[in-house]
Short mmCIF file of C-alpha atoms in Angstrom, two decimals:
data_model
loop_
_atom_site.label_atom_id
_atom_site.label_comp_id
_atom_site.label_asym_id
_atom_site.label_seq_id
_atom_site.Cartn_x
_atom_site.Cartn_y
_atom_site.Cartn_z
CA MET A 1 -29.88 -53.47 -68.20
CA PHE A 2 -33.39 -52.04 -68.94
CA TYR A 3 -36.61 -51.79 -66.32
CA VAL A 4 -39.99 -52.34 -67.29
CA TYR A 5 -42.24 -50.14 -64.60
CA VAL A 6 -44.65 -49.29 -62.45
CA LEU A 7 -45.56 -46.25 -60.35
CA LYS A 8 -48.94 -45.60 -58.65
CA ASN A 9 -50.25 -42.87 -58.08
CA PRO A 10 -50.45 -42.58 -54.39
CA GLN A 11 -54.23 -40.04 -54.64
CA SER A 12 -56.27 -43.50 -55.98
CA ALA A 13 -55.10 -46.82 -58.36
CA GLU A 14 -53.93 -44.73 -61.57
CA LEU A 15 -51.56 -47.21 -62.95
CA TYR A 16 -48.37 -45.58 -64.73
CA TYR A 17 -46.45 -47.83 -66.82
CA GLY A 18 -42.86 -47.14 -68.16
CA PHE A 19 -39.45 -48.44 -69.50
CA SER A 20 -36.32 -47.01 -69.12
CA SER A 21 -31.90 -47.81 -69.06
CA ASP A 22 -31.57 -46.24 -66.31
CA LEU A 23 -34.60 -46.40 -63.78
CA LYS A 24 -32.53 -44.61 -60.95
CA GLN A 25 -32.80 -41.49 -63.35
CA ARG A 26 -35.46 -41.41 -64.78
CA PHE A 27 -38.05 -42.48 -60.79
CA GLN A 28 -35.82 -38.94 -60.52
CA GLN A 29 -37.40 -36.96 -63.55
CA HIS A 30 -40.29 -38.46 -63.44
CA GLN A 31 -40.67 -36.94 -59.58
CA LYS A 32 -39.72 -33.04 -61.05
CA MET A 33 -43.29 -33.99 -63.63
CA ARG A 34 -46.29 -32.79 -61.53
CA LYS A 35 -47.74 -34.98 -63.60
CA HIS A 36 -46.45 -38.25 -61.34
CA ALA A 37 -44.39 -35.33 -58.79
CA GLU A 38 -45.87 -37.39 -55.75
CA TRP A 39 -45.81 -40.56 -57.82
CA GLU A 40 -44.98 -44.17 -55.83
CA LEU A 41 -42.25 -46.60 -57.37
CA VAL A 42 -44.24 -50.14 -56.87
CA TYR A 43 -42.85 -52.79 -59.39
CA TYR A 44 -39.98 -53.42 -61.69
CA GLU A 45 -38.08 -55.94 -64.20
CA ALA A 46 -35.16 -55.62 -65.09
CA TYR A 47 -34.54 -57.28 -68.40
CA LEU A 48 -30.95 -57.85 -69.99
CA ASN A 49 -31.76 -57.22 -73.61
CA GLU A 50 -33.24 -53.70 -73.80
CA GLN A 51 -35.77 -55.75 -76.41
CA ASP A 52 -37.44 -57.83 -73.89
CA ALA A 53 -38.25 -55.16 -72.47
CA ARG A 54 -39.49 -52.65 -74.81
CA ASP A 55 -41.65 -55.74 -75.40
CA ARG A 56 -43.22 -56.09 -72.38
CA GLU A 57 -43.52 -52.75 -72.21
CA ARG A 58 -45.72 -52.44 -74.97
CA MET A 59 -47.75 -55.92 -73.89
CA LEU A 60 -48.42 -54.58 -70.72
CA LYS A 61 -49.33 -51.07 -72.01
CA GLN A 62 -51.71 -53.03 -74.83
CA TYR A 63 -53.25 -56.23 -73.81
CA GLY A 64 -55.78 -54.99 -70.46
CA ALA A 65 -54.84 -58.79 -69.82
CA ALA A 66 -51.23 -58.70 -69.86
CA ARG A 67 -52.20 -55.83 -66.88
CA GLY A 68 -54.71 -57.78 -65.44
CA HIS A 69 -52.77 -60.88 -65.28
CA LEU A 70 -49.21 -58.00 -63.17
CA LYS A 71 -52.09 -56.15 -61.23
CA GLN A 72 -53.03 -59.15 -58.94
CA ARG A 73 -49.78 -60.38 -59.05
CA ILE A 74 -48.60 -56.96 -57.39
CA ALA A 75 -51.92 -56.45 -55.31
CA ARG A 76 -50.47 -56.08 -51.83
CA SER A 77 -48.07 -53.89 -53.17
CA THR A 78 -49.71 -51.22 -54.85
CA GLY A 79 -53.04 -51.53 -51.77
CA LEU A 80 -54.94 -52.54 -54.62
CA GLU A 81 -56.22 -55.93 -52.96
CA SER A 82 -59.53 -55.14 -53.14
CA ALA A 83 -60.38 -53.59 -56.15
CA GLY A 84 -60.54 -56.19 -59.12
#
């Protein structure tokens, strides 16, 4: 499996979008990094095909509309329901 995931900074509305073939291990790596140490995993998508997952990550990182649609879908999970 291949994963596209979203981390949220608990002190702000900042989100991080990433890709991994081992979500648990990658999240643990983030927790060891000073910049993302306290960030929370708020969402992930699982793909059977690696290129599908990479394409989705690229869309989220490069296209504001893709990020906006996802933010609306997961607003309650991120605590951003009132932030447009």
